Coordinates of C-alpha atoms and ligand atoms in Angstrom, one line a residue:
Chain A
M1 CA -14.6 -111.4 -87.2
P2 CA -13.0 -111.9 -90.8
K3 CA -9.3 -112.9 -90.7
K4 CA -8.7 -109.2 -92.6
I5 CA -9.4 -107.5 -89.6
R6 CA -7.6 -109.8 -87.6
S7 CA -4.3 -108.9 -89.2
K8 CA -4.9 -104.9 -89.3
V9 CA -5.3 -105.2 -85.1
S10 CA -2.0 -106.9 -84.9
N11 CA -0.7 -104.2 -87.0
T12 CA -2.4 -101.2 -84.9
V13 CA -2.1 -102.7 -81.5
S14 CA 1.6 -103.1 -81.7
G15 CA 1.8 -99.3 -81.6
T16 CA -0.5 -98.6 -78.5
K17 CA 0.8 -98.0 -75.2
N18 CA 1.8 -101.0 -73.4
F19 CA 0.7 -100.3 -69.4
F20 CA 2.8 -101.0 -66.6
L21 CA 2.4 -104.6 -65.5
G22 CA 0.4 -105.3 -68.4
I23 CA -3.0 -103.4 -67.5
P24 CA -4.6 -104.0 -69.7
R25 CA -2.3 -105.3 -71.7
A26 CA -4.7 -108.2 -72.5
T27 CA -5.2 -107.1 -76.5
R28 CA -5.9 -110.6 -77.8
N29 CA -9.6 -110.0 -77.7
L30 CA -9.4 -106.4 -79.0
Y31 CA -10.8 -107.3 -82.4
K32 CA -14.2 -108.6 -80.7
E33 CA -17.1 -106.1 -80.6
I34 CA -17.2 -104.8 -77.3
P35 CA -20.4 -106.7 -76.0
H36 CA -23.8 -104.3 -75.0
Q37 CA -23.8 -103.9 -71.4
V38 CA -26.6 -105.4 -69.5
K39 CA -28.1 -103.0 -67.3
S40 CA -30.9 -104.4 -65.4
F41 CA -30.3 -107.2 -62.5
K42 CA -33.3 -109.4 -63.9
E43 CA -31.6 -109.4 -67.5
W44 CA -28.0 -110.5 -66.0
I45 CA -29.3 -113.6 -63.8
F46 CA -30.1 -115.0 -67.1
T47 CA -26.8 -114.4 -68.8
F48 CA -24.2 -116.8 -69.0
R49 CA -21.9 -115.0 -66.3
G50 CA -24.9 -114.0 -64.3
S51 CA -26.3 -117.7 -63.7
L52 CA -22.9 -118.9 -62.9
T53 CA -22.1 -116.3 -60.5
I54 CA -25.7 -117.1 -59.1
L55 CA -24.6 -120.8 -58.8
C56 CA -21.2 -120.4 -57.2
L57 CA -23.1 -118.0 -54.8
I58 CA -25.4 -120.7 -53.9
G59 CA -22.4 -123.2 -53.3
T60 CA -20.5 -121.0 -50.9
I61 CA -23.8 -120.3 -48.9
L62 CA -24.2 -124.2 -48.8
V63 CA -20.7 -125.1 -47.6
P64 CA -21.0 -124.4 -44.1
L65 CA -24.3 -126.1 -44.2
I66 CA -23.0 -129.1 -45.0
T67 CA -19.9 -129.0 -43.1
M68 CA -19.2 -126.8 -39.9
D69 CA -15.4 -128.1 -39.7
D70 CA -13.2 -125.0 -38.3
Y71 CA -10.5 -125.2 -40.8
I72 CA -12.6 -125.1 -43.8
M73 CA -14.7 -121.8 -42.5
T74 CA -10.9 -120.4 -41.3
I75 CA -9.9 -121.0 -45.2
L76 CA -13.3 -119.7 -47.1
I77 CA -13.3 -116.5 -44.6
S78 CA -10.0 -115.6 -45.8
F79 CA -11.3 -116.3 -49.1
L80 CA -13.9 -113.9 -48.9
V81 CA -12.0 -111.0 -47.1
F82 CA -8.9 -111.3 -49.5
S83 CA -11.5 -111.3 -52.4
I84 CA -12.8 -107.8 -51.4
F85 CA -9.3 -106.6 -50.8
A86 CA -8.2 -107.6 -54.5
A87 CA -11.5 -106.1 -56.0
S88 CA -10.7 -103.0 -54.2
W89 CA -7.4 -102.8 -55.9
D90 CA -8.5 -103.9 -59.1
L91 CA -10.7 -100.7 -59.1
L92 CA -7.8 -98.5 -58.6
A93 CA -4.9 -100.2 -61.0
G94 CA -7.2 -102.4 -63.4
Y95 CA -9.7 -99.7 -63.9
T96 CA -8.5 -96.5 -63.1
G97 CA -4.7 -97.4 -64.4
Q98 CA -3.0 -96.2 -61.0
V99 CA -1.0 -99.1 -60.2
S100 CA -0.1 -98.9 -56.5
F101 CA 2.4 -101.3 -54.6
G102 CA 1.5 -100.0 -51.1
H103 CA -2.2 -101.3 -50.9
S104 CA -1.7 -102.8 -47.7
V105 CA -1.4 -99.4 -46.0
F106 CA -5.6 -99.3 -46.5
F107 CA -5.7 -102.7 -45.5
G108 CA -3.8 -102.3 -42.3
I109 CA -5.1 -98.8 -41.4
G110 CA -8.7 -100.5 -41.6
A111 CA -7.4 -103.3 -39.4
Y112 CA -6.0 -101.2 -36.6
V113 CA -8.6 -98.9 -36.5
A114 CA -11.4 -101.2 -36.6
A115 CA -9.6 -103.2 -33.7
A116 CA -8.9 -100.4 -31.7
F117 CA -12.7 -99.4 -31.7
V118 CA -13.3 -102.7 -30.5
K119 CA -11.0 -103.1 -28.1
M120 CA -10.9 -99.5 -26.6
A121 CA -14.3 -98.0 -27.5
G122 CA -16.4 -101.1 -27.0
L123 CA -18.1 -100.3 -30.1
P124 CA -19.8 -103.0 -32.1
W125 CA -17.9 -104.7 -34.7
F126 CA -19.8 -103.3 -37.6
F127 CA -19.6 -99.7 -36.7
S128 CA -15.7 -100.1 -35.9
M129 CA -15.3 -101.9 -39.3
I130 CA -17.0 -98.9 -41.0
I131 CA -15.0 -96.3 -39.1
G132 CA -11.9 -98.2 -40.0
A133 CA -12.6 -97.8 -43.6
V134 CA -13.3 -94.5 -43.5
A135 CA -9.9 -93.9 -42.2
A136 CA -8.6 -95.8 -44.8
I137 CA -10.6 -93.1 -46.9
L138 CA -8.6 -90.4 -45.2
V139 CA -5.3 -92.1 -45.4
G140 CA -6.1 -92.8 -49.5
L141 CA -6.4 -89.0 -49.7
I142 CA -3.3 -88.3 -47.8
I143 CA -1.4 -90.6 -50.0
G144 CA -3.3 -90.0 -53.2
I145 CA -2.5 -86.3 -53.0
P146 CA 1.1 -86.2 -53.2
C147 CA 1.1 -89.7 -55.5
L148 CA -1.1 -88.3 -58.1
R149 CA 1.8 -86.5 -59.7
L150 CA 3.8 -90.0 -60.0
K151 CA 3.0 -92.3 -63.0
G152 CA 3.4 -95.7 -63.8
P153 CA 6.2 -97.5 -61.9
Y154 CA 7.1 -94.3 -59.9
L155 CA 3.5 -94.6 -58.4
A156 CA 4.2 -98.0 -57.5
L157 CA 7.2 -97.0 -55.5
G158 CA 5.9 -94.1 -53.9
T159 CA 2.9 -95.9 -52.6
Q160 CA 5.4 -98.8 -51.4
A161 CA 7.1 -96.0 -49.6
F162 CA 4.0 -95.3 -47.6
S163 CA 3.3 -98.8 -46.8
L164 CA 7.1 -99.1 -45.2
I165 CA 6.7 -95.6 -43.2
L166 CA 3.5 -97.0 -41.8
F167 CA 5.1 -100.8 -40.9
N168 CA 8.0 -99.0 -39.4
L169 CA 5.7 -96.5 -37.4
F170 CA 3.7 -99.5 -36.2
M171 CA 6.8 -101.4 -35.3
S172 CA 8.5 -98.5 -33.4
G173 CA 6.0 -98.9 -30.5
E174 CA 5.5 -95.2 -30.9
L175 CA 2.2 -95.8 -31.1
K176 CA 1.9 -97.9 -27.8
D177 CA -0.6 -96.2 -25.5
I178 CA -3.3 -96.8 -28.3
L179 CA -2.5 -98.8 -31.0
G180 CA -0.4 -101.6 -29.0
S181 CA 3.2 -102.1 -30.1
T182 CA 5.1 -104.6 -32.1
E183 CA 2.8 -107.2 -31.0
G184 CA -0.6 -104.8 -31.8
I185 CA -3.6 -105.5 -30.6
S186 CA -4.9 -108.7 -29.7
A187 CA -7.9 -110.8 -27.7
L188 CA -10.5 -108.7 -29.8
P189 CA -14.2 -110.1 -28.8
A190 CA -15.2 -112.6 -31.3
M191 CA -17.8 -111.2 -34.2
S192 CA -20.2 -113.5 -32.9
E193 CA -20.8 -116.8 -30.8
A194 CA -21.1 -119.3 -33.6
H195 CA -18.2 -119.5 -36.3
I196 CA -21.3 -119.8 -39.2
V197 CA -22.8 -116.5 -37.9
T198 CA -19.5 -115.0 -38.4
F199 CA -19.2 -116.5 -41.7
F200 CA -22.7 -115.3 -43.2
F201 CA -21.8 -111.7 -41.9
I202 CA -18.8 -111.8 -43.8
L203 CA -20.3 -113.3 -46.7
I204 CA -22.9 -110.8 -46.8
I205 CA -20.4 -107.8 -46.5
M206 CA -18.6 -109.2 -49.3
V207 CA -21.5 -109.8 -51.7
I208 CA -22.6 -106.1 -51.2
S209 CA -19.0 -104.8 -51.6
F210 CA -18.6 -106.8 -55.0
I211 CA -22.3 -105.4 -56.4
I212 CA -21.3 -101.7 -55.3
L213 CA -17.8 -102.1 -56.7
T214 CA -19.6 -103.7 -60.0
I215 CA -22.2 -100.8 -60.0
I216 CA -19.3 -98.3 -59.8
V217 CA -17.1 -99.7 -62.7
K218 CA -20.2 -99.7 -64.9
S219 CA -21.5 -96.7 -64.3
N220 CA -20.6 -93.1 -65.5
I221 CA -17.7 -92.7 -63.3
G222 CA -16.3 -96.1 -64.3
T223 CA -16.2 -95.0 -67.8
I224 CA -14.1 -92.1 -66.5
F225 CA -11.9 -93.9 -64.6
K226 CA -11.3 -96.3 -67.6
A227 CA -10.3 -93.0 -69.8
I228 CA -8.1 -91.8 -67.3
R229 CA -6.7 -95.4 -67.6
D230 CA -6.1 -95.5 -71.4
D231 CA -5.1 -92.2 -71.9
E232 CA -4.7 -89.4 -69.3
T233 CA -3.9 -86.7 -71.6
A234 CA -6.9 -87.4 -74.2
A235 CA -9.2 -87.8 -70.8
D236 CA -8.0 -84.1 -69.8
A237 CA -8.6 -82.9 -73.6
S238 CA -12.1 -84.3 -73.1
G239 CA -12.8 -81.9 -70.0
I240 CA -12.3 -84.6 -67.2
N241 CA -10.7 -83.6 -64.1
T242 CA -8.2 -86.2 -64.2
T243 CA -7.0 -85.2 -60.7
K244 CA -10.3 -85.4 -59.0
Y245 CA -11.5 -88.8 -60.3
K246 CA -8.3 -90.6 -59.7
L247 CA -8.7 -89.1 -55.7
I248 CA -11.9 -90.6 -55.8
A249 CA -10.7 -93.9 -57.0
F250 CA -8.4 -93.9 -54.2
M251 CA -11.2 -93.1 -51.9
I252 CA -13.4 -95.8 -53.1
S253 CA -10.5 -98.3 -53.1
G254 CA -9.3 -97.4 -49.8
F255 CA -12.7 -97.7 -48.2
F256 CA -12.8 -101.2 -49.5
A257 CA -9.7 -102.5 -48.8
G258 CA -10.2 -100.6 -45.4
I259 CA -13.5 -102.8 -45.0
A260 CA -11.3 -106.0 -46.1
G261 CA -8.5 -105.0 -43.5
G262 CA -11.2 -104.7 -40.6
L263 CA -12.9 -107.9 -41.1
F264 CA -9.5 -109.4 -41.3
A265 CA -8.6 -108.1 -37.7
L266 CA -12.0 -109.0 -36.5
N267 CA -11.9 -112.2 -37.5
S268 CA -8.6 -113.0 -36.4
R269 CA -9.3 -111.4 -33.1
A270 CA -6.1 -109.7 -33.5
V271 CA -3.7 -107.2 -35.4
N272 CA -0.1 -106.6 -35.6
P273 CA 2.1 -104.3 -37.8
S274 CA 2.9 -107.1 -40.5
V275 CA -0.4 -106.1 -42.1
F276 CA 1.4 -103.2 -43.7
L277 CA 4.2 -105.6 -45.2
A278 CA 4.7 -105.2 -48.7
L279 CA 3.2 -108.9 -48.4
Y280 CA -0.3 -107.8 -48.6
S281 CA 0.0 -105.5 -51.2
F282 CA 1.1 -108.4 -53.2
Y283 CA -1.5 -110.8 -52.1
A284 CA -4.3 -108.5 -53.8
I285 CA -1.6 -108.0 -57.1
V286 CA -1.2 -111.8 -57.6
M287 CA -5.0 -112.4 -56.9
V288 CA -6.4 -110.0 -59.2
A289 CA -3.3 -111.1 -61.8
L290 CA -4.7 -114.9 -61.1
G291 CA -8.3 -113.8 -62.0
G292 CA -8.3 -111.3 -64.4
I293 CA -7.1 -107.7 -64.2
A294 CA -10.3 -105.2 -64.8
T295 CA -12.8 -107.5 -64.2
I296 CA -14.0 -107.2 -60.4
S297 CA -15.4 -110.3 -60.5
G298 CA -11.9 -112.0 -61.3
S299 CA -10.9 -111.1 -57.9
V300 CA -13.0 -113.6 -56.6
V301 CA -11.6 -116.4 -58.8
G302 CA -8.1 -115.0 -57.9
A303 CA -8.9 -115.1 -54.1
F304 CA -10.4 -118.5 -54.6
I305 CA -7.4 -119.9 -56.3
Y306 CA -4.7 -118.7 -54.0
W307 CA -6.6 -119.2 -50.4
V308 CA -8.6 -122.3 -51.1
I309 CA -7.1 -124.4 -54.7
L310 CA -3.5 -123.6 -53.8
T311 CA -3.3 -123.6 -50.1
E312 CA -4.9 -127.2 -50.2
L313 CA -2.8 -128.3 -53.3
F314 CA 0.5 -127.4 -51.6
K315 CA -0.4 -128.8 -48.3
P316 CA 0.3 -132.5 -48.5
M317 CA 3.3 -131.7 -50.5
G318 CA 5.8 -131.9 -47.6
A319 CA 8.7 -129.5 -48.6
L320 CA 6.9 -127.5 -51.1
G321 CA 4.1 -126.9 -48.6
T322 CA 6.3 -125.7 -46.1
I323 CA 7.9 -123.4 -48.6
F324 CA 4.1 -122.1 -49.3
L325 CA 3.5 -121.6 -45.9
Y326 CA 6.5 -119.8 -45.1
F327 CA 7.5 -118.1 -48.1
P328 CA 4.4 -116.6 -49.4
T329 CA 6.1 -114.0 -50.9
L330 CA 8.2 -116.3 -53.3
I331 CA 5.6 -118.3 -54.3
S332 CA 3.4 -115.3 -55.3
A333 CA 6.0 -113.6 -56.9
L334 CA 6.4 -117.1 -59.3
I335 CA 2.6 -116.8 -59.7
L336 CA 2.8 -113.1 -60.7
I337 CA 5.9 -113.8 -63.2
I338 CA 4.0 -116.6 -64.8
M339 CA 0.5 -114.9 -65.1
I340 CA 2.4 -111.7 -66.7
R341 CA 4.0 -113.8 -69.1
F342 CA 1.9 -116.4 -70.3
A343 CA -1.6 -115.4 -69.2
D344 CA -1.9 -111.8 -69.1
Q345 CA -5.9 -111.9 -69.0
G346 CA -5.9 -113.8 -66.2
I347 CA -7.9 -117.1 -65.6
L348 CA -11.3 -116.1 -65.6
K349 CA -12.0 -114.7 -68.6
P350 CA -10.6 -117.2 -70.9
A351 CA -11.9 -120.2 -69.0
L352 CA -15.2 -118.5 -69.2
E353 CA -14.9 -118.2 -72.9
H354 CA -13.8 -121.9 -72.8
I355 CA -16.9 -123.4 -71.0
R356 CA -19.2 -121.3 -73.0
E357 CA -17.5 -122.8 -76.6
F358 CA -18.0 -126.1 -74.9
Y359 CA -21.5 -125.4 -73.9
D360 CA -22.3 -124.3 -77.2
F361 CA -20.6 -127.2 -78.6
L362 CA -22.5 -129.3 -76.5
L363 CA -26.0 -127.5 -77.7
G364 CA -24.7 -128.3 -81.2
R365 CA -24.3 -124.5 -82.1
Chain B
M1 CA -19.6 -60.4 -84.2
G2 CA -17.0 -60.2 -81.3
V3 CA -13.7 -61.6 -80.8
I4 CA -14.0 -65.1 -79.4
L5 CA -9.9 -65.9 -79.3
E6 CA -7.4 -63.5 -78.8
V7 CA -3.9 -64.3 -79.1
K8 CA -0.9 -61.9 -77.8
N9 CA 2.6 -61.7 -78.0
L10 CA 3.0 -65.8 -77.4
T11 CA 6.3 -67.2 -76.9
K12 CA 7.1 -70.6 -76.0
K13 CA 11.0 -71.5 -76.0
F14 CA 12.1 -75.3 -75.6
G15 CA 15.8 -75.0 -74.5
G16 CA 17.4 -72.8 -77.0
L17 CA 14.8 -73.4 -79.4
T18 CA 12.1 -70.4 -80.0
A19 CA 9.2 -72.9 -81.1
V20 CA 6.4 -69.6 -81.1
N21 CA 7.9 -66.3 -81.4
D22 CA 6.0 -62.9 -80.1
F23 CA 2.6 -64.7 -81.9
S24 CA -0.5 -62.7 -82.0
F25 CA -3.8 -62.9 -84.1
E26 CA -7.3 -62.8 -83.2
I27 CA -10.5 -65.0 -84.3
K28 CA -14.1 -63.6 -84.5
R29 CA -16.9 -65.9 -83.2
G30 CA -18.6 -68.4 -86.2
E31 CA -15.2 -67.7 -88.2
F32 CA -13.4 -70.6 -90.0
V33 CA -9.5 -69.9 -89.9
G34 CA -6.4 -71.9 -91.3
L35 CA -3.1 -72.0 -89.5
I36 CA -0.4 -73.1 -92.0
G37 CA 3.3 -73.6 -91.9
P38 CA 5.8 -75.8 -92.9
N39 CA 6.8 -78.8 -90.9
G40 CA 8.2 -77.7 -87.8
A41 CA 6.9 -74.3 -87.9
G42 CA 5.3 -74.3 -84.5
K43 CA 1.7 -74.8 -85.4
T44 CA 1.2 -77.7 -82.9
T45 CA 2.8 -75.6 -80.0
V46 CA 0.8 -72.7 -80.6
F47 CA -2.4 -75.4 -80.2
N48 CA -0.9 -76.7 -77.1
L49 CA -0.2 -73.4 -75.6
I50 CA -4.0 -72.1 -76.1
S51 CA -5.6 -75.5 -74.9
G52 CA -3.0 -75.1 -71.8
F53 CA -1.1 -78.5 -72.5
E54 CA 2.0 -76.1 -72.5
K55 CA 2.7 -72.9 -70.4
P56 CA 4.0 -70.0 -72.7
N57 CA 7.1 -68.2 -71.4
S58 CA 5.4 -64.8 -72.3
G59 CA 2.4 -63.5 -73.6
S60 CA -1.4 -63.9 -73.2
I61 CA -4.5 -65.9 -74.2
R62 CA -7.9 -64.6 -74.1
F63 CA -10.7 -66.4 -74.6
D64 CA -14.6 -65.1 -74.7
G65 CA -13.1 -62.1 -73.0
M66 CA -11.9 -64.2 -70.3
D67 CA -7.8 -64.6 -69.4
I68 CA -7.0 -68.2 -69.9
T69 CA -3.6 -68.2 -69.6
G70 CA -2.3 -70.7 -67.1
L71 CA -5.7 -73.0 -66.6
K72 CA -5.3 -76.0 -67.0
P73 CA -6.7 -78.1 -70.5
Y74 CA -9.5 -79.6 -68.6
Q75 CA -11.0 -76.2 -67.6
I76 CA -10.3 -74.8 -70.4
V77 CA -12.3 -77.3 -72.6
N78 CA -15.1 -76.6 -70.1
L79 CA -15.4 -73.1 -70.9
G80 CA -15.8 -74.3 -74.6
L81 CA -12.3 -74.3 -76.5
V82 CA -11.8 -77.8 -77.1
R83 CA -8.7 -79.3 -79.2
T84 CA -7.7 -82.3 -81.3
F85 CA -4.5 -83.9 -81.4
Q86 CA -2.0 -84.4 -84.8
L87 CA -1.4 -88.1 -83.4
V88 CA -4.8 -89.0 -82.9
R89 CA -5.5 -90.2 -79.2
S90 CA -8.3 -92.7 -78.0
F91 CA -9.2 -94.6 -75.4
H92 CA -8.0 -97.7 -76.8
Y93 CA -9.5 -100.2 -74.4
M94 CA -13.3 -98.7 -74.5
S95 CA -15.7 -99.1 -77.3
V96 CA -16.1 -96.2 -79.9
L97 CA -19.4 -95.1 -78.0
D98 CA -17.7 -94.6 -74.6
N99 CA -14.9 -92.9 -76.3
V100 CA -17.5 -90.2 -77.0
S101 CA -19.3 -90.5 -73.7
V102 CA -16.4 -89.3 -71.8
A103 CA -16.5 -86.3 -73.1
C104 CA -20.1 -86.1 -72.9
L105 CA -19.2 -86.8 -69.1
S106 CA -17.4 -83.7 -68.7
P107 CA -19.2 -80.7 -67.1
R108 CA -19.7 -79.0 -70.2
G109 CA -20.6 -82.1 -72.2
K110 CA -22.9 -83.2 -69.6
K111 CA -24.9 -80.0 -69.6
A112 CA -25.5 -80.1 -72.9
S113 CA -26.5 -84.2 -73.1
E114 CA -28.1 -84.2 -69.9
K115 CA -31.8 -83.5 -71.8
V116 CA -31.3 -86.0 -74.2
G117 CA -29.6 -88.8 -72.2
L118 CA -26.0 -89.7 -72.3
D119 CA -26.7 -92.8 -74.9
K120 CA -28.8 -91.2 -77.4
Y121 CA -26.7 -87.9 -77.3
A122 CA -23.4 -89.8 -78.0
S123 CA -25.3 -91.9 -80.5
R124 CA -26.1 -88.8 -82.4
I125 CA -22.5 -87.6 -82.4
L126 CA -21.5 -91.1 -83.8
S127 CA -23.8 -90.4 -86.5
E128 CA -22.6 -87.2 -87.3
V129 CA -19.4 -88.0 -87.7
G130 CA -20.2 -91.4 -89.6
L131 CA -19.3 -94.0 -86.9
I132 CA -22.7 -95.3 -85.7
D133 CA -22.4 -98.5 -87.5
K134 CA -18.8 -99.1 -85.2
A135 CA -20.1 -98.0 -82.1
R136 CA -19.5 -101.0 -80.2
F137 CA -15.5 -101.6 -81.6
P138 CA -12.6 -100.7 -79.7
P139 CA -10.9 -97.8 -81.7
V140 CA -7.7 -99.8 -82.3
I141 CA -9.1 -102.2 -84.9
L142 CA -10.7 -98.8 -86.9
P143 CA -8.6 -97.5 -89.8
H144 CA -6.8 -94.1 -89.5
G145 CA -9.6 -92.0 -91.1
D146 CA -11.8 -93.2 -88.8
L147 CA -9.8 -92.5 -85.7
R148 CA -9.6 -88.8 -87.0
R149 CA -13.6 -88.7 -87.3
L150 CA -13.5 -90.0 -83.8
E151 CA -11.2 -87.7 -82.5
I152 CA -13.7 -85.2 -84.0
G153 CA -16.6 -86.6 -82.3
K154 CA -14.8 -86.6 -79.1
A155 CA -14.1 -82.9 -79.2
A156 CA -17.7 -82.6 -80.3
G157 CA -19.1 -84.5 -77.4
T158 CA -17.9 -81.6 -75.2
N159 CA -20.0 -79.2 -77.1
P160 CA -17.3 -77.0 -78.1
Q161 CA -17.7 -73.1 -79.2
I162 CA -14.0 -73.1 -80.6
L163 CA -12.6 -75.9 -82.0
L164 CA -8.9 -76.6 -82.6
L165 CA -8.2 -79.1 -85.3
D166 CA -4.5 -80.1 -85.5
E167 CA -3.7 -81.7 -89.2
P168 CA -6.9 -83.4 -89.2
F169 CA -6.0 -84.4 -92.6
S170 CA -2.6 -85.7 -92.4
G171 CA -2.3 -89.2 -93.5
L172 CA -5.4 -89.5 -94.8
S173 CA -6.7 -90.8 -98.5
Y174 CA -8.3 -88.3 -100.8
E175 CA -11.5 -89.9 -100.3
E176 CA -11.2 -90.0 -96.3
Q177 CA -10.1 -86.4 -96.3
E178 CA -13.4 -85.5 -98.4
H179 CA -15.3 -87.4 -95.4
I180 CA -13.7 -85.0 -93.0
H181 CA -13.8 -81.7 -95.0
A182 CA -17.9 -82.3 -95.0
L183 CA -17.9 -83.0 -91.5
I184 CA -15.9 -79.6 -90.5
R185 CA -17.8 -77.8 -92.9
R186 CA -20.8 -79.1 -91.0
L187 CA -19.6 -78.3 -87.7
S188 CA -18.7 -74.6 -89.0
N189 CA -22.5 -74.1 -90.5
E190 CA -24.0 -75.2 -87.0
G191 CA -22.0 -72.1 -85.3
V192 CA -18.7 -73.9 -84.1
T193 CA -15.6 -71.4 -84.6
I194 CA -13.3 -73.7 -86.6
F195 CA -9.3 -73.2 -85.7
I196 CA -7.6 -75.6 -88.2
T197 CA -3.7 -76.3 -89.1
G198 CA -2.6 -77.8 -92.3
H199 CA 1.3 -78.3 -93.5
V200 CA 0.1 -78.9 -97.0
L201 CA -1.1 -75.3 -98.3
R202 CA -3.3 -77.2 -100.9
E203 CA -5.5 -79.0 -98.2
L204 CA -6.6 -75.9 -96.0
M205 CA -6.7 -73.6 -99.2
N206 CA -10.2 -74.6 -100.9
L207 CA -11.8 -75.0 -97.3
V208 CA -11.3 -71.7 -95.3
P209 CA -11.9 -68.3 -96.4
R210 CA -9.0 -66.9 -94.0
V211 CA -5.3 -68.4 -93.2
I212 CA -2.9 -67.1 -90.9
A213 CA 0.8 -68.3 -92.0
M214 CA 3.4 -68.7 -89.8
H215 CA 7.1 -70.1 -89.9
Q216 CA 9.9 -70.8 -87.7
G217 CA 7.3 -69.7 -84.9
K218 CA 6.7 -66.4 -86.2
F219 CA 3.8 -64.7 -87.5
I220 CA 4.2 -64.0 -91.7
T221 CA 0.9 -62.8 -92.9
D222 CA -2.9 -63.3 -92.2
G223 CA -5.5 -63.2 -95.4
S224 CA -7.4 -65.0 -98.1
P225 CA -6.1 -68.2 -99.2
Q226 CA -4.9 -66.4 -102.2
E227 CA -3.0 -63.6 -100.6
V228 CA -1.2 -65.8 -98.5
A229 CA -0.5 -68.5 -101.1
N230 CA 1.3 -65.5 -103.2
H231 CA 3.0 -63.8 -100.1
K232 CA 6.5 -63.8 -100.9
L233 CA 7.6 -65.0 -97.4
V234 CA 5.0 -68.2 -97.8
L235 CA 6.4 -69.0 -100.7
E236 CA 10.1 -68.9 -99.4
A237 CA 9.5 -71.0 -96.5
Y238 CA 7.9 -73.6 -98.2
L239 CA 9.9 -73.7 -101.4
G240 CA 12.8 -73.2 -99.2
R241 CA 12.4 -76.1 -97.7
G242 CA 10.8 -78.1 -100.7
G243 CA 7.6 -78.5 -99.2
G244 CA 4.8 -79.1 -101.4
I245 CA 2.9 -75.7 -102.6
A246 CA 0.8 -77.6 -105.5
Ligands
ADP401 N1 8.1 -80.6 -76.1 C1 9.3 -80.0 -76.8 N2 10.6 -80.2 -76.5 C2 11.3 -79.7 -77.4 N3 11.0 -79.0 -78.5 C3 9.9 -79.2 -79.6 C4 8.8 -79.8 -78.3 N4 7.5 -79.5 -79.2 C5 8.0 -79.1 -80.0 N5 9.2 -78.8 -80.2 C6 10.1 -78.0 -81.5 O1 9.0 -76.7 -81.6 C7 9.0 -76.7 -83.2 C8 7.8 -76.5 -83.6 O2 7.1 -77.7 -83.4 P1 5.5 -77.9 -83.6 O3 5.0 -77.0 -83.0 O4 5.3 -79.8 -83.2 O5 5.5 -77.8 -85.5 P2 4.3 -78.0 -86.3 O6 3.4 -78.6 -85.5 O7 4.3 -77.0 -86.9 O8 4.7 -79.2 -87.5 C9 9.9 -78.0 -83.7 O9 11.3 -77.6 -83.9 C10 9.8 -79.1 -82.5 O10 11.2 -79.9 -83.0
MG402 MG1 2.3 -80.1 -85.7

């Protein structure tokens, strides 16, 4: 783009609305033409992004074939589960502009319901997980309806309130008979005999979840979500029933957060009220901020950075490692502040651009 | 030709200020009507009331024989009554094409776009408003004139029966105004009923065959541009405020 347009951008953009939490405040690239959307899978595989994704997927598949170390498996499974969770938040906040600070509600309901059905009803884990996710959809409706009138920080607080209510409800032991008391439900049967099988189950569910989420955000419904995020009044004036679509976003997001929660409980073979803590909502936000908001795929990068790179980085650091382990909120908050202040696009997009520039440079383009 | 829009005794108060005061008028199907008045006369408020963005304190609005008072904006749009904004509103982080696609995805827009296919239909609208070369750009980089055209393109995407255009010329150069003129004329010729506001008399006088004038929320007169321009109260309203009449 010529310089002339660039200066025009800075003039115009300063007048546009700044979204809460910088969603999506990443205005730096706005002077660029928005690339044409790749519609078919075949086409996608041969794009830069497509081939990179396939490469990463192959890498992930290879890990357990090389090493079956329990510790590595545990870390990788956390990474997979939380990437689904982060992506579900990204759909709601990054794509639809509904910043929820109570996403742990969906996660927790998914976890509890899945655990309860496995333990009490003896259902297979897969069905329990789906039932948990459906329960999370219902909760999404229950939370969505009163919260829809709230905007920006008020919505964040409203959703946060629900996670507090549920945390206290589950802590109180009122639901002791079905869902356990403060110690929750434990000693769930393992998802499978071998760790590696569990790993592949979760990997498959994660890949399918990401395919579905990507299809949704690229489809017409995704276009409507983005319109609501950018300007709700204008969407209304374009004949869009914004209430309906915001509810749909809450439900889809709730479903995938519920899946993540279910997998989390089933894999750890236990669940307790701490899943409703604000910390879990925070995980999703930090991972999305790390990877890049409104990208879906950024959630994988964010989850990888958080659960694999940072964990490993802090572990040998003695006192600092202890802080990371015992005060994750502190670290998350720091990361979030740094990301919002210095890298509101997250890491994925700028990194991809640099890699691509380097790639072009190597090829002498 | 039947009446398409019938506004009766519309009143809207903001605290102590009566922005629209017992305002009534009718528009027939296919008409091309202007609403003029100096800044602050209440034109935008009239549009907000008709399009459902504000609730009137009293009065009623009938569209196509149906009472639409109190309906939500998106419901009114899907009946075929669509408005644009004086301060342009676009979806900043989406391409110009997607901006129009959103309107084509509304239930009413969908019905019209389904036969042709969404992308093709939206592209056709972009060609009509002269933005097809910029289909892939985000609106933030477009000059003001283009944003005004996009505003009309977005409205057109919903396949309107009547289009309420709120000051589509404000802040535009003469050349850009000509473009919008031509665009609106074309829409009118295609059979869309047009209701358009302006606070500079000259801008509307050459465009519309019928003008409604208002001042301080009240109806003043209704007639041909010449009649209205020479009306005593209209002259007073404009000259009293030092507004441009030439
Ligand atoms: N939401 C509002 N709250 C308070 N006063 C308003 C509001 N909207 C408009 N007004 C007042 O109503 C009057 C009419 O405004 P408006 O309809 O925008 O006039 P116009 O479009 O003719 O310039 C003005 O005095 C304006 O200050
Ligand atoms: Mg106005």
